[in-house]
XYZ file of C-alpha atoms in Angstrom:
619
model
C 14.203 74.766 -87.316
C 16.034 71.276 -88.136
C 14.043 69.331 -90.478
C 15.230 66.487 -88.119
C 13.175 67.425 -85.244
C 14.080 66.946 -81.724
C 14.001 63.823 -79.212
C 11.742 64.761 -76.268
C 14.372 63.897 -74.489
C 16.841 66.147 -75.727
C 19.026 64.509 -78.577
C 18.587 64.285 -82.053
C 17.042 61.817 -83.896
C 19.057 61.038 -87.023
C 21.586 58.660 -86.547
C 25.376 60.102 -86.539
C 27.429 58.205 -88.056
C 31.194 58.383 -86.337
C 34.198 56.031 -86.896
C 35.130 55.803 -83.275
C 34.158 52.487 -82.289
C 32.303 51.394 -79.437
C 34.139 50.993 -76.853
C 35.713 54.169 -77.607
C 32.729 56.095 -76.568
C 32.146 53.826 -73.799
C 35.296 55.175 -72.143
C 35.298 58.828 -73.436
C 31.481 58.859 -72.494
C 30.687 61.923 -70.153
C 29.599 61.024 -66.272
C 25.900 60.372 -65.695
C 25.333 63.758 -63.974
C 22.190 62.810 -62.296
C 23.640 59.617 -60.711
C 26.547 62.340 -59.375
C 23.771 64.557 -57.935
C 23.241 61.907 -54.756
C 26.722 61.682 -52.086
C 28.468 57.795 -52.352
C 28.851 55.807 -48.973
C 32.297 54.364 -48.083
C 31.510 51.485 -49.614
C 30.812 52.519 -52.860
C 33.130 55.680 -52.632
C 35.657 52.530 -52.062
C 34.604 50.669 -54.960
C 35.391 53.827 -57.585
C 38.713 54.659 -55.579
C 40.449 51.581 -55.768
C 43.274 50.667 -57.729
C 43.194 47.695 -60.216
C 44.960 45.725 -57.392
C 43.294 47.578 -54.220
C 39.949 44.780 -53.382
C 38.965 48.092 -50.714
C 37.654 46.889 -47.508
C 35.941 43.856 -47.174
C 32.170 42.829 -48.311
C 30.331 42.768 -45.101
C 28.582 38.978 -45.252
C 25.196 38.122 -44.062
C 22.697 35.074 -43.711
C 19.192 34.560 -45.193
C 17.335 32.786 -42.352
C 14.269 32.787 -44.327
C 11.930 35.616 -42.740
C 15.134 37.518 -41.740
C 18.706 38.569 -43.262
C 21.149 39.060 -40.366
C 25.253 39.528 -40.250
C 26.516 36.296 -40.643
C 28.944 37.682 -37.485
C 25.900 38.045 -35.643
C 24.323 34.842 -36.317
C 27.341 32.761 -35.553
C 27.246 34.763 -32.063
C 23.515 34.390 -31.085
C 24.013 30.291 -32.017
C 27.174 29.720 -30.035
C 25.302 31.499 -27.311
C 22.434 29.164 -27.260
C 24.244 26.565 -27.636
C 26.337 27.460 -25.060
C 23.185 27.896 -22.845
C 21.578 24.505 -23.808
C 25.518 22.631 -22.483
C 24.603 24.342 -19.079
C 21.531 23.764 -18.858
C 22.260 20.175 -19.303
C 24.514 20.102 -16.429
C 22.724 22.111 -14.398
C 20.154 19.449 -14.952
C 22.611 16.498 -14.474
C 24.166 17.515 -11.270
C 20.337 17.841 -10.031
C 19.235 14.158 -10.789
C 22.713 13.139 -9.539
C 22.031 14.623 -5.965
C 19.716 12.591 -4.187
C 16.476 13.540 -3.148
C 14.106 12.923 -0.467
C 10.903 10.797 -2.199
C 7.643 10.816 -0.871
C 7.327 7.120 0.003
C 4.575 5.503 -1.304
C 1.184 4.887 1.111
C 1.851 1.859 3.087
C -0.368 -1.211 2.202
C -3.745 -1.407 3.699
C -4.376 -4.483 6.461
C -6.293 -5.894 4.023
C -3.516 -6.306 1.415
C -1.196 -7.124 4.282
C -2.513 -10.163 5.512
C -3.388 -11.236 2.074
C 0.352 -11.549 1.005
C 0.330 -13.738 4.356
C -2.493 -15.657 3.924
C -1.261 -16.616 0.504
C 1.987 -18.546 1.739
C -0.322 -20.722 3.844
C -0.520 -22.564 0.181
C 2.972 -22.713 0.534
C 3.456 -24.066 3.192
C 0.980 -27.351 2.638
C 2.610 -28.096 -0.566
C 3.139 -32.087 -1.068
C 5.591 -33.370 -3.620
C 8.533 -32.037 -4.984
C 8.858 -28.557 -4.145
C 9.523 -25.617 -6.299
C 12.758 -23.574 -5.889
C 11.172 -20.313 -4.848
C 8.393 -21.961 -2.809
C 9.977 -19.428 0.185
C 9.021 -22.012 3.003
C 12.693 -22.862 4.100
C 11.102 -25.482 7.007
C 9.644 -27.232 4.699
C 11.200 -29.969 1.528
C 10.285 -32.737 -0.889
C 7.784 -34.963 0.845
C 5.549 -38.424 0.132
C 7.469 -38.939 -3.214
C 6.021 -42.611 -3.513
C 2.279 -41.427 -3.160
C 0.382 -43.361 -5.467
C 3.512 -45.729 -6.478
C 3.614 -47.298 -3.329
C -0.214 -48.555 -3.233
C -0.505 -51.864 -5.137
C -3.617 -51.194 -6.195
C -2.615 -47.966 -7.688
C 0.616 -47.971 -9.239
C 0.768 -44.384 -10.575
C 1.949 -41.212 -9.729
C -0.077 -38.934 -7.509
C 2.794 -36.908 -6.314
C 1.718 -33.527 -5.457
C -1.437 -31.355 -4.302
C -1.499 -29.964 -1.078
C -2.005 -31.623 2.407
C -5.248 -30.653 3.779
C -4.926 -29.505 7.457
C -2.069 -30.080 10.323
C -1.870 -33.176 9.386
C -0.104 -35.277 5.847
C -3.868 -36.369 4.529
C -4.798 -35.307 0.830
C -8.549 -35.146 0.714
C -9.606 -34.206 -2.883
C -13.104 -32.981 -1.597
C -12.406 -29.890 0.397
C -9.015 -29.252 -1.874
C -10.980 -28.811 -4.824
C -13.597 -26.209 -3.349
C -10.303 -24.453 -2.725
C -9.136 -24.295 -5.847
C -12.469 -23.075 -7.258
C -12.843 -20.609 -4.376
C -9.471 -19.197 -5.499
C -10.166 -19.048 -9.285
C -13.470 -17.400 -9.011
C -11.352 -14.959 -7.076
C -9.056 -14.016 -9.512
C -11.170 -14.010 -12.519
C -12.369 -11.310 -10.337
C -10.028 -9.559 -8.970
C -7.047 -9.978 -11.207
C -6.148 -6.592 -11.183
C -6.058 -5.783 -7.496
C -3.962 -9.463 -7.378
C -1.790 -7.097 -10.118
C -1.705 -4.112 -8.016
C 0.001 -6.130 -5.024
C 2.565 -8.512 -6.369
C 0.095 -11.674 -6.048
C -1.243 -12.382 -9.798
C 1.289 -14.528 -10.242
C 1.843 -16.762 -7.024
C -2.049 -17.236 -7.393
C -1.743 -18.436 -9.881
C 0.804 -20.795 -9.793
C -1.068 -21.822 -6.539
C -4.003 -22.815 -8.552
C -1.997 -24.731 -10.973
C -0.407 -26.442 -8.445
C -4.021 -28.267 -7.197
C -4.679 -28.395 -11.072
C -1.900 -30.328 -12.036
C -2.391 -32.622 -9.327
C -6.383 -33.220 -9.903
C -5.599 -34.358 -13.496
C -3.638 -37.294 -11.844
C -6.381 -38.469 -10.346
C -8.138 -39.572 -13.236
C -8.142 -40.475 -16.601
C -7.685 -36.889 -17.621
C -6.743 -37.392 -21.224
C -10.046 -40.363 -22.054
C -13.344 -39.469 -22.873
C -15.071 -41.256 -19.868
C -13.851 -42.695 -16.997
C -15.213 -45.132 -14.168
C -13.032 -44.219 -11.086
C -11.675 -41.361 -9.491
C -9.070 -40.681 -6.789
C -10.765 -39.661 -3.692
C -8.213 -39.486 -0.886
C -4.344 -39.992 -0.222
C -3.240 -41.323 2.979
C -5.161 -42.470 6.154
C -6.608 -41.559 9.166
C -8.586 -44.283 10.100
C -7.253 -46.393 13.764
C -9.464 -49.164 15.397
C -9.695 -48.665 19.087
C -6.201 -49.731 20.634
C -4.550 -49.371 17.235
C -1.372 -48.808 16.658
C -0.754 -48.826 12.825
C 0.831 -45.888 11.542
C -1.109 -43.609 9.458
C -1.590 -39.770 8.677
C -3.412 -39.044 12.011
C -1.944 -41.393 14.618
C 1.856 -40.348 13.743
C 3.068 -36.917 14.732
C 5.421 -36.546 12.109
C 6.825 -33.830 9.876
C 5.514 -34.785 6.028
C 9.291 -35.073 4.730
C 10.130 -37.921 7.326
C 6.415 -40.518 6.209
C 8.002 -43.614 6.167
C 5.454 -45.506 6.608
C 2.250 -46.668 3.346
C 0.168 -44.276 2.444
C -2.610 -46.045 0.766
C -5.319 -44.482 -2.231
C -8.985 -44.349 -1.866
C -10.826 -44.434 -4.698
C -14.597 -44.284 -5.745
C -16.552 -45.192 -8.619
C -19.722 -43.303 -7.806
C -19.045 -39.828 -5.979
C -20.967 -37.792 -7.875
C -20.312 -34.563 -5.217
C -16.699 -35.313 -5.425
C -16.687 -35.617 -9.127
C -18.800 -32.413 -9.779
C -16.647 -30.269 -7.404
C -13.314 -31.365 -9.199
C -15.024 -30.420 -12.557
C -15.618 -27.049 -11.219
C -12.539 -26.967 -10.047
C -10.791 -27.412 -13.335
C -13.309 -25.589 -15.209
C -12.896 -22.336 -13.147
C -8.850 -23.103 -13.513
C -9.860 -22.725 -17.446
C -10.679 -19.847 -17.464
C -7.528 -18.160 -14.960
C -5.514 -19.860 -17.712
C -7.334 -18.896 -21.015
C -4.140 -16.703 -21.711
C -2.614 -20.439 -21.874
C -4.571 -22.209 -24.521
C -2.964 -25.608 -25.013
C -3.382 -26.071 -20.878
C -6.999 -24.084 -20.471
C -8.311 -26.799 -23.116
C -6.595 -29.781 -21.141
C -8.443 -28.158 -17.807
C -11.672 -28.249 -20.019
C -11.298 -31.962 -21.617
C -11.050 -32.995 -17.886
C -13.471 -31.364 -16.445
C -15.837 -32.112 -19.153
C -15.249 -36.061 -18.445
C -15.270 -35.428 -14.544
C -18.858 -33.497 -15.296
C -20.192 -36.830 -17.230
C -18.899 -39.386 -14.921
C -20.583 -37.180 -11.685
C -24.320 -37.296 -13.738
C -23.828 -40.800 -14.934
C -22.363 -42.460 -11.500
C -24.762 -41.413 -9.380
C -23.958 -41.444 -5.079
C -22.178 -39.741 -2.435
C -18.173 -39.881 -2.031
C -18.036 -40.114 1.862
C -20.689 -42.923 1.676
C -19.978 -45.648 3.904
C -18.205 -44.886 6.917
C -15.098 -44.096 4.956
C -12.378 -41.407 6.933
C -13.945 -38.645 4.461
C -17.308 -39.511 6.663
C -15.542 -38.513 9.459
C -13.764 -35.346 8.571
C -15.656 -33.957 5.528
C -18.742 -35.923 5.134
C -21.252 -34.556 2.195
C -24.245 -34.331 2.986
C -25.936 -34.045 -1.161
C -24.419 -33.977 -4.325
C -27.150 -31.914 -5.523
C -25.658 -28.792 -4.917
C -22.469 -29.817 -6.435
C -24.721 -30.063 -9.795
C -26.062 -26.467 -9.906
C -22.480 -25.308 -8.642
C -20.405 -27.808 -11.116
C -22.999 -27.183 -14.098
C -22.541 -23.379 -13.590
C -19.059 -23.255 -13.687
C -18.800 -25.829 -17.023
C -21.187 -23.242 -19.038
C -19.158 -20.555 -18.310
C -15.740 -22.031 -19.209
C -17.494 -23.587 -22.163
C -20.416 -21.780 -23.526
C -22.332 -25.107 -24.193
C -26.047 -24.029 -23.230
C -27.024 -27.672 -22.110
C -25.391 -26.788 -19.077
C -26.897 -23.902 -18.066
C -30.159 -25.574 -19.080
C -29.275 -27.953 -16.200
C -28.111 -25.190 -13.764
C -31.335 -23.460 -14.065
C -33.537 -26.938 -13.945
C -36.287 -26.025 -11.691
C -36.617 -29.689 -10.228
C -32.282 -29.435 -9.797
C -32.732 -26.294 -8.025
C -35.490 -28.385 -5.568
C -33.174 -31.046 -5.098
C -30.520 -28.526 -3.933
C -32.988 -26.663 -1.717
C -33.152 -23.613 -3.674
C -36.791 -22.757 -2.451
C -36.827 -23.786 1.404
C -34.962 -22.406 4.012
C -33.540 -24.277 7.010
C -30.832 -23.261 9.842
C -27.859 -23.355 7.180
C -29.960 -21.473 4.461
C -27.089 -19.175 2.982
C -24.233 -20.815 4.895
C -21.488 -21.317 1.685
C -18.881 -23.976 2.505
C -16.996 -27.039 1.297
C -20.416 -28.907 1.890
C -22.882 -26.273 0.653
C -22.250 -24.723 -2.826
C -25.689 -23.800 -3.426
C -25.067 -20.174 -2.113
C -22.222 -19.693 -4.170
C -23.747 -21.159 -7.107
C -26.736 -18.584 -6.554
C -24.558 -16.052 -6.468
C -22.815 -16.574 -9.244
C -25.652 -17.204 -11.020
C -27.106 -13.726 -10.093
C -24.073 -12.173 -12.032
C -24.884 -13.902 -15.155
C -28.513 -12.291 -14.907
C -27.422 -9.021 -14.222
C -24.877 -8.983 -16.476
C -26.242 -10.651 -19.403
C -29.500 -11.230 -19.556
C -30.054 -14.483 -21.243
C -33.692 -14.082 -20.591
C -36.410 -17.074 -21.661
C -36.093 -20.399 -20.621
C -33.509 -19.296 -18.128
C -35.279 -16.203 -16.527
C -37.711 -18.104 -14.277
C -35.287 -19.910 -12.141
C -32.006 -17.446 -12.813
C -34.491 -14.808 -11.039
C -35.513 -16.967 -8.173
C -32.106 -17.714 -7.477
C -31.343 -13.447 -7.777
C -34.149 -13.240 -5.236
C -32.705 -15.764 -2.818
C -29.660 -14.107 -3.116
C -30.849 -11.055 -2.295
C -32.490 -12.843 1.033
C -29.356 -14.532 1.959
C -27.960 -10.868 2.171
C -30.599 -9.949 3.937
C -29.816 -12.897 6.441
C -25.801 -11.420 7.045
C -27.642 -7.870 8.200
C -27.463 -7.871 11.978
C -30.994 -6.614 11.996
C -32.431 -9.179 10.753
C -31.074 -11.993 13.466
C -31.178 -14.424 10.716
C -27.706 -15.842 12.864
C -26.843 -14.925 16.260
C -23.379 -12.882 16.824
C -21.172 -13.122 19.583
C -20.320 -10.279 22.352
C -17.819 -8.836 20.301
C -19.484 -8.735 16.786
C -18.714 -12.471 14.732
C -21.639 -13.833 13.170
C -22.292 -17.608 13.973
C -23.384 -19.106 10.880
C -22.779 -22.390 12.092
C -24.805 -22.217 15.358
C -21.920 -21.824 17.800
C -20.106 -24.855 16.701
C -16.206 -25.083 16.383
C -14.255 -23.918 13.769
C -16.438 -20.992 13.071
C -13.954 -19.000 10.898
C -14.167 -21.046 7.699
C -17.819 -20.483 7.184
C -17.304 -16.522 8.299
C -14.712 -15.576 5.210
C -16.912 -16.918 2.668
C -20.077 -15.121 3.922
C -17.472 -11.965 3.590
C -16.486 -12.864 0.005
C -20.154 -13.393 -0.698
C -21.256 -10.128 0.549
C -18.310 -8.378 -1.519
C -18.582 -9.545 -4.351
C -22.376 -9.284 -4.729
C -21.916 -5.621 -3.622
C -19.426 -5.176 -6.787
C -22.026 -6.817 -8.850
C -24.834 -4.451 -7.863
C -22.684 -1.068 -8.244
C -21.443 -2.806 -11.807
C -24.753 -2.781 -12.710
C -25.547 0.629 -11.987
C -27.674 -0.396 -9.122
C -27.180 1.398 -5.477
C -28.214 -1.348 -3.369
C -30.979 -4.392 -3.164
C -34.565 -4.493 -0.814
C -34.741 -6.625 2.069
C -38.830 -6.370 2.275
C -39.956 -3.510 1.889
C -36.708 -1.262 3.226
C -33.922 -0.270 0.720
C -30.517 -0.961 1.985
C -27.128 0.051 -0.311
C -24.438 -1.992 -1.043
C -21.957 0.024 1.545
C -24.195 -1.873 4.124
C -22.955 -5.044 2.620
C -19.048 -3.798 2.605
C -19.543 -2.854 6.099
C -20.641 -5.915 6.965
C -17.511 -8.156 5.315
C -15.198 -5.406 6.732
C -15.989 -6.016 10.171
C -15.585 -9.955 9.760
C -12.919 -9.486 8.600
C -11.440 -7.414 11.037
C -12.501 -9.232 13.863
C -10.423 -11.938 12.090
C -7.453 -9.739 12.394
C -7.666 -8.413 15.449
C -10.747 -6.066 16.525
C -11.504 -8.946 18.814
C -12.337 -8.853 22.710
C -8.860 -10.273 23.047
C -7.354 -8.154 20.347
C -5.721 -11.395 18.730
C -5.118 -12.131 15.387
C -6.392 -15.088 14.181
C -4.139 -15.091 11.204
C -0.540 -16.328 11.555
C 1.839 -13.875 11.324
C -0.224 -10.723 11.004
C -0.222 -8.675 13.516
C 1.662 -8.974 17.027
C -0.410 -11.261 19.214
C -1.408 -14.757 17.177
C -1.811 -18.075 17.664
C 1.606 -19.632 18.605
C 1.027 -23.391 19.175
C -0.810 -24.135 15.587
C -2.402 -27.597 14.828
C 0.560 -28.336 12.582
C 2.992 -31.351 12.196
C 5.023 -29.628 10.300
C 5.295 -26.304 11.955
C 5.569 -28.213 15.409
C 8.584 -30.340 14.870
C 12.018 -28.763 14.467
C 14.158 -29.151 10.748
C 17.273 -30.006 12.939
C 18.654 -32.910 10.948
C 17.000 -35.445 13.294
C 13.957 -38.006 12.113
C 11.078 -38.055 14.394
C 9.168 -41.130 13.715
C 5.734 -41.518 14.449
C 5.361 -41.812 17.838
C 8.876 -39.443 18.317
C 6.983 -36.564 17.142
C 4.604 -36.421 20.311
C 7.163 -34.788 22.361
C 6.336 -32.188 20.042
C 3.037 -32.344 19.964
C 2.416 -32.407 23.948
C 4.877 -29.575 24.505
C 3.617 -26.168 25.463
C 6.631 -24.428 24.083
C 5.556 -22.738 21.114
C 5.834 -23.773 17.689
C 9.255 -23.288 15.972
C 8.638 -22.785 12.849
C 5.977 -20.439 11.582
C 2.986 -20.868 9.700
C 2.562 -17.963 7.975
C -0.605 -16.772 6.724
C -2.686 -19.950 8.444
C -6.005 -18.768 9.579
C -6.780 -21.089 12.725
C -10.147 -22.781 13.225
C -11.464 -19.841 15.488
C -12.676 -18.701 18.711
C -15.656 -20.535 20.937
C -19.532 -18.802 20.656
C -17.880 -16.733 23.650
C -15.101 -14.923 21.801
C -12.729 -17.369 24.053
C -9.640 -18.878 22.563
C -7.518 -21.805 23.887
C -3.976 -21.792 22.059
C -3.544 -25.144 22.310
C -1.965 -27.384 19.717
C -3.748 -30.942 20.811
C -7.161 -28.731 20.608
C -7.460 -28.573 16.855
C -11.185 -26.759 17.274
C -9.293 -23.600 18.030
C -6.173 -23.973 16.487
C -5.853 -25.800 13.008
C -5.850 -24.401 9.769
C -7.193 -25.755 6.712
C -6.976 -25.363 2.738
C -10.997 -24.844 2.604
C -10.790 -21.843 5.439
C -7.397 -20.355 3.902
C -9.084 -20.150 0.495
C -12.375 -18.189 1.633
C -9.760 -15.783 3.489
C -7.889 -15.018 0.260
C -10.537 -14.438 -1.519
C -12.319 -12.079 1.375
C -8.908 -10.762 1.810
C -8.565 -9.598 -2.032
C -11.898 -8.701 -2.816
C -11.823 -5.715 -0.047
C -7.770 -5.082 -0.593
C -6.607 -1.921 -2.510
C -8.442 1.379 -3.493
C -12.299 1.558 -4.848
C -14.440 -1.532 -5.530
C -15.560 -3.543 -9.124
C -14.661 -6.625 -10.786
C -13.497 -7.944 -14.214
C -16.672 -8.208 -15.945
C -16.183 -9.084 -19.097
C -13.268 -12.559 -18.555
C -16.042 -14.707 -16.731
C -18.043 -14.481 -20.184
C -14.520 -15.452 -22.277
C -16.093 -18.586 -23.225
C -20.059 -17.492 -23.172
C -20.724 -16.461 -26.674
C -23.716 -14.073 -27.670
C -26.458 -15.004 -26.030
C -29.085 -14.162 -29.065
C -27.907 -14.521 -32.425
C -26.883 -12.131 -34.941
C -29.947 -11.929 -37.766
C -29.415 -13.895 -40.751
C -27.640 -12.412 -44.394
C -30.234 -11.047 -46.478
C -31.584 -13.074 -50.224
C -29.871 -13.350 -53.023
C -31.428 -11.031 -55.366
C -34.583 -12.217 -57.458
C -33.382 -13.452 -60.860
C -36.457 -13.523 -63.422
């Protein structure tokens, strides 16, 4: 045996020393006979077979995708496919959208929202003053550009405003319950104004009256002893034959003739109505700030002048005596008080609203035949109402609760009253409540009992609450709806002589309106004042239309004269247009509620937040 030993492995171990070099062996080394023992693919029977200037046949070459190696042939294929694939599929989808298609329309408007687009260009068409471009009236044009100017006394601009009836007289009484009739509906309902195209002729509506109150007064001082009452006349002596607003059948751009200013320097009604006005106006425009506080200055120095300058505006046999005579400015306290707290949050104000010997004054706790009747002359309703809100909504509780529930109460009564089972107010054959007794011009007093009943109805299902008690029965709030609905309707047509008495809604209307300006032809000729009768005696209808004017109404009979000399049945006014709007909007659109939270902009937390803690003890 060796004394070297063997490697396990089969060579020896001692190293043999052998003057070839290195790469000698290398190359004279034998062939690994175990890497011989498997057979060679093409490939690598390629790679041993080739020549020192034969590359064989080419690499294959593939792509590392990550979870995946694939031929790069292969992957260049599937890509340019999809590719490929996506390019169509993008025409495909062009050439669809290009062809047109047959869309569902979308649901016609409801009646409701109809005549409300209608009733709104009534505003339109009473404008005074210069007249916007896209004011849409194309009968109607710049008119009384001297108002104001031309009165000695005067000698300032009251351009503007809106003329109250058929006739060219600006009464500042009635006009500002419209305003505040139409701002209360928008704070609202500013979404269903949104939903049909109106938010913003509303309220450029509203801004027009604004604008025009702050003229009136001494908007921009801190107290004031005066206030415009009225532009232009109406008053004639027996046998007279002085021109003026009511003896003259003229259109409003022809006037030729004075228009004089009355003023007053105690009209508290007056006073306390404008501040509402411009108060409620606040808080349409609190989007606005620099304007919403100008609103707010002046109806915080209208608010003061009204308390300190005590007396009634129609006092004295003036023409407002005649056609819109107050009968308390009482009312106009709780209602003008109301509406400052809210656009202000100053708690002195609704101290005042809620004064129990205010709320006597303004007939709060008695009844009488026009208990619940909300108009022009009568806020107290509407301030009870509103008023109701603030206790269901926010609570304010002690000193407040005592007379803020009383008021809640009579509201609830007043509802109560619009129930035809309760025959607080006697209907007519075909189903239109009388609240004013079966006197003319029954319409006006109608829409607001239908905003009323709305409106409280959203209040109650806002508060979670399903309906209200009238005694001892339960009634819910759809009995309420159902009652504004069918005013309503009746307005519009489900009448015994299936007429609606809204201009322009509807095929069968009033055609021979109580209007000047809708009564005379624009035909390039001027009518002066007694030229315009023609027009006014004819019994050809009206050539120009008065779109969206809600006449004065039928008789206690559900009879109707369409007459244009008998202004009971068939004039229109701001005051009656305003309640319609706002009946109009409040049951327009799909499902019920109202904007809780913007009437409160101004209201800030009615308790206060608990004061920081100490300062830690220091020894």
């Amino acid at each position: 045996m060796s004394m070297y030993g063997r490697d396990p492995w089969g060579g020896p171990l001692e190293i043999c020393h052998d003057s070839a070099t290195d790469d000698d062996r290398s190359r004279n080394l034998d062939i690994d006979r175990g890497a011989l023992s498997r057979t060679l693919d093409e490939t690598q029977q390629s790679w041993l077979l080739a020549g020192p200037g034969d590359p064989g046949r080419k690499k294959k070459k593939y792509v590392d995708i990550g979870c995946l190696v694939v031929s790069r042939k292969l992957f260049v294929w599937t890509l340019g496919v999809l590719l490929a694939a996506a390019v169509f599929a993008g025409v495909v989808a062009g050439i669809a959208k290009a062809i047109p298609r047959r869309h569902r329309p979308p649901p016609p408007p409801d009646d409701y929202t109809v005549a409300l687009h209608k009733a709104l260009m009534f505003f339109n068409g009473q404008r005074s003053g210069k007249l916007p471009k896209h004011n849409n009236i194309p009968w109607r044009g710049n008119s009384c550009m001297k108002d104001g100017l031309s009165d000695p006394a005067v000698r300032r601009s009251l351009v503007g405003g809106y003329y109250d009836a058929g006739d060219a007289v600006k009464f500042n009484f009635p006009a500002a319950f419209s305003m505040t009739l139409l701002s209360w509906s928008v704070i609202e309902y500013s979404a269903k104004y949104d939903a049909a195209g109106e938010l913003g002729h509303v309220r450029d509506i509203i801004k027009w009256g604004s604008d025009y109150f702050l003229k009136t007064f001494n908007s921009t001082a801190d107290s004031i002893d005066r206030v415009v009452a009225q532009v232009g006349s109406t008053a004639t002596s027996p046998g007279s034959t002085q021109p003026n607003d009511r003896y003259c059948w003229m259109r409003p751009e022809d006037i030729d003739y004075p228009r004089p200013v009355v003023e007053c320097h105690a009209c508290s009604d007056l006073a306390a109505e404008m501040a509402a006005a411009l108060a409620a106006a606040s808080i349409v425009f609190k989007d606005n700030k620099a304007y919403s506080q100008k609103l707010v200055h002046g109806a915080t120095t209208l608010f003061q002048f009204a308390r300190e300058r005590r007396g009634r505006y129609s006092a004295g046999g003036s023409d407002a005596a005649k056609f819109y005579n107050s009968t308390s400015y009482w009312d106009e306290f709780v209602w003008g008080s109301s509406w400052m707290y809210l656009a202000t949050g100053n708690s002195s104000y609704l101290t005042l609203a809620t004064h129990p010997k205010l709320a006597k004054h303004a007939g709060a706790f008695w009844g009488g035949p026009d208990y619940g009747v909300f108009s022009w002359d009568n806020k107290l309703t509407g301030a009870q109402v509103l008023l109701s809100r603030l206790r269901l909504f926010l609570s304010p509780g002690y000193p407040y609760e005592e007379t803020l529930s009383t008021f809640h109460n009579q509201t609830s009564i007043i509802m109560c009253s619009y129930l035809p089972i309760f025959k607080s107010f006697n209907r007519t054959r075909g189903g239109l409540i009388q609240l004013n007794h079966g006197k003319p011009q029954p319409l006006q007093y109608v829409v607001n009992a239908a905003f009323l009943a709305s409106v409280f109805s959203d209040y109650l299902e806002a508060a979670d609450t399903p309906g209200w008690y009238c005694g001892p029965h339960f009634y819910s709030i759809e009995v309420l709806r159902s009652f504004a609905r069918t005013q309503i309707e009746y307005i519009l047509g489900k009448n015994p002589l299936k007429m609606s008495y809204v201009v322009g809604f509807g095929n069968h209307y009033p055609k021979h309106v109580h209007h000047r300006g809708a009564s005379i032809p624009k035909n390039g000729v001027h009518y002066g004042c007694k030229g315009g009768w023609k027009w006014r005696d004819t019994k050809k209808p009206n050539p120009n239309i008065i779109v969206g004017a809600m006449v004065a109404g039928p008789d206690r009979h559900d009879g109707f004269k369409d007459v244009r000399k008998n202004y009971n049945y068939t004039e229109a006014t701001l005051a009656g247009n305003a309640g319609l709007v706002a009946a109009l909007v409040a049951l327009s659109g799909e499902g019920h509620g109202v904007d809780k939270n913007t009437m409160f902009s101004a209201v800030p937390p009615m308790f206060p937040s608990p004061p920081p803690p100490p300062a830690p003890w220091k020894p």
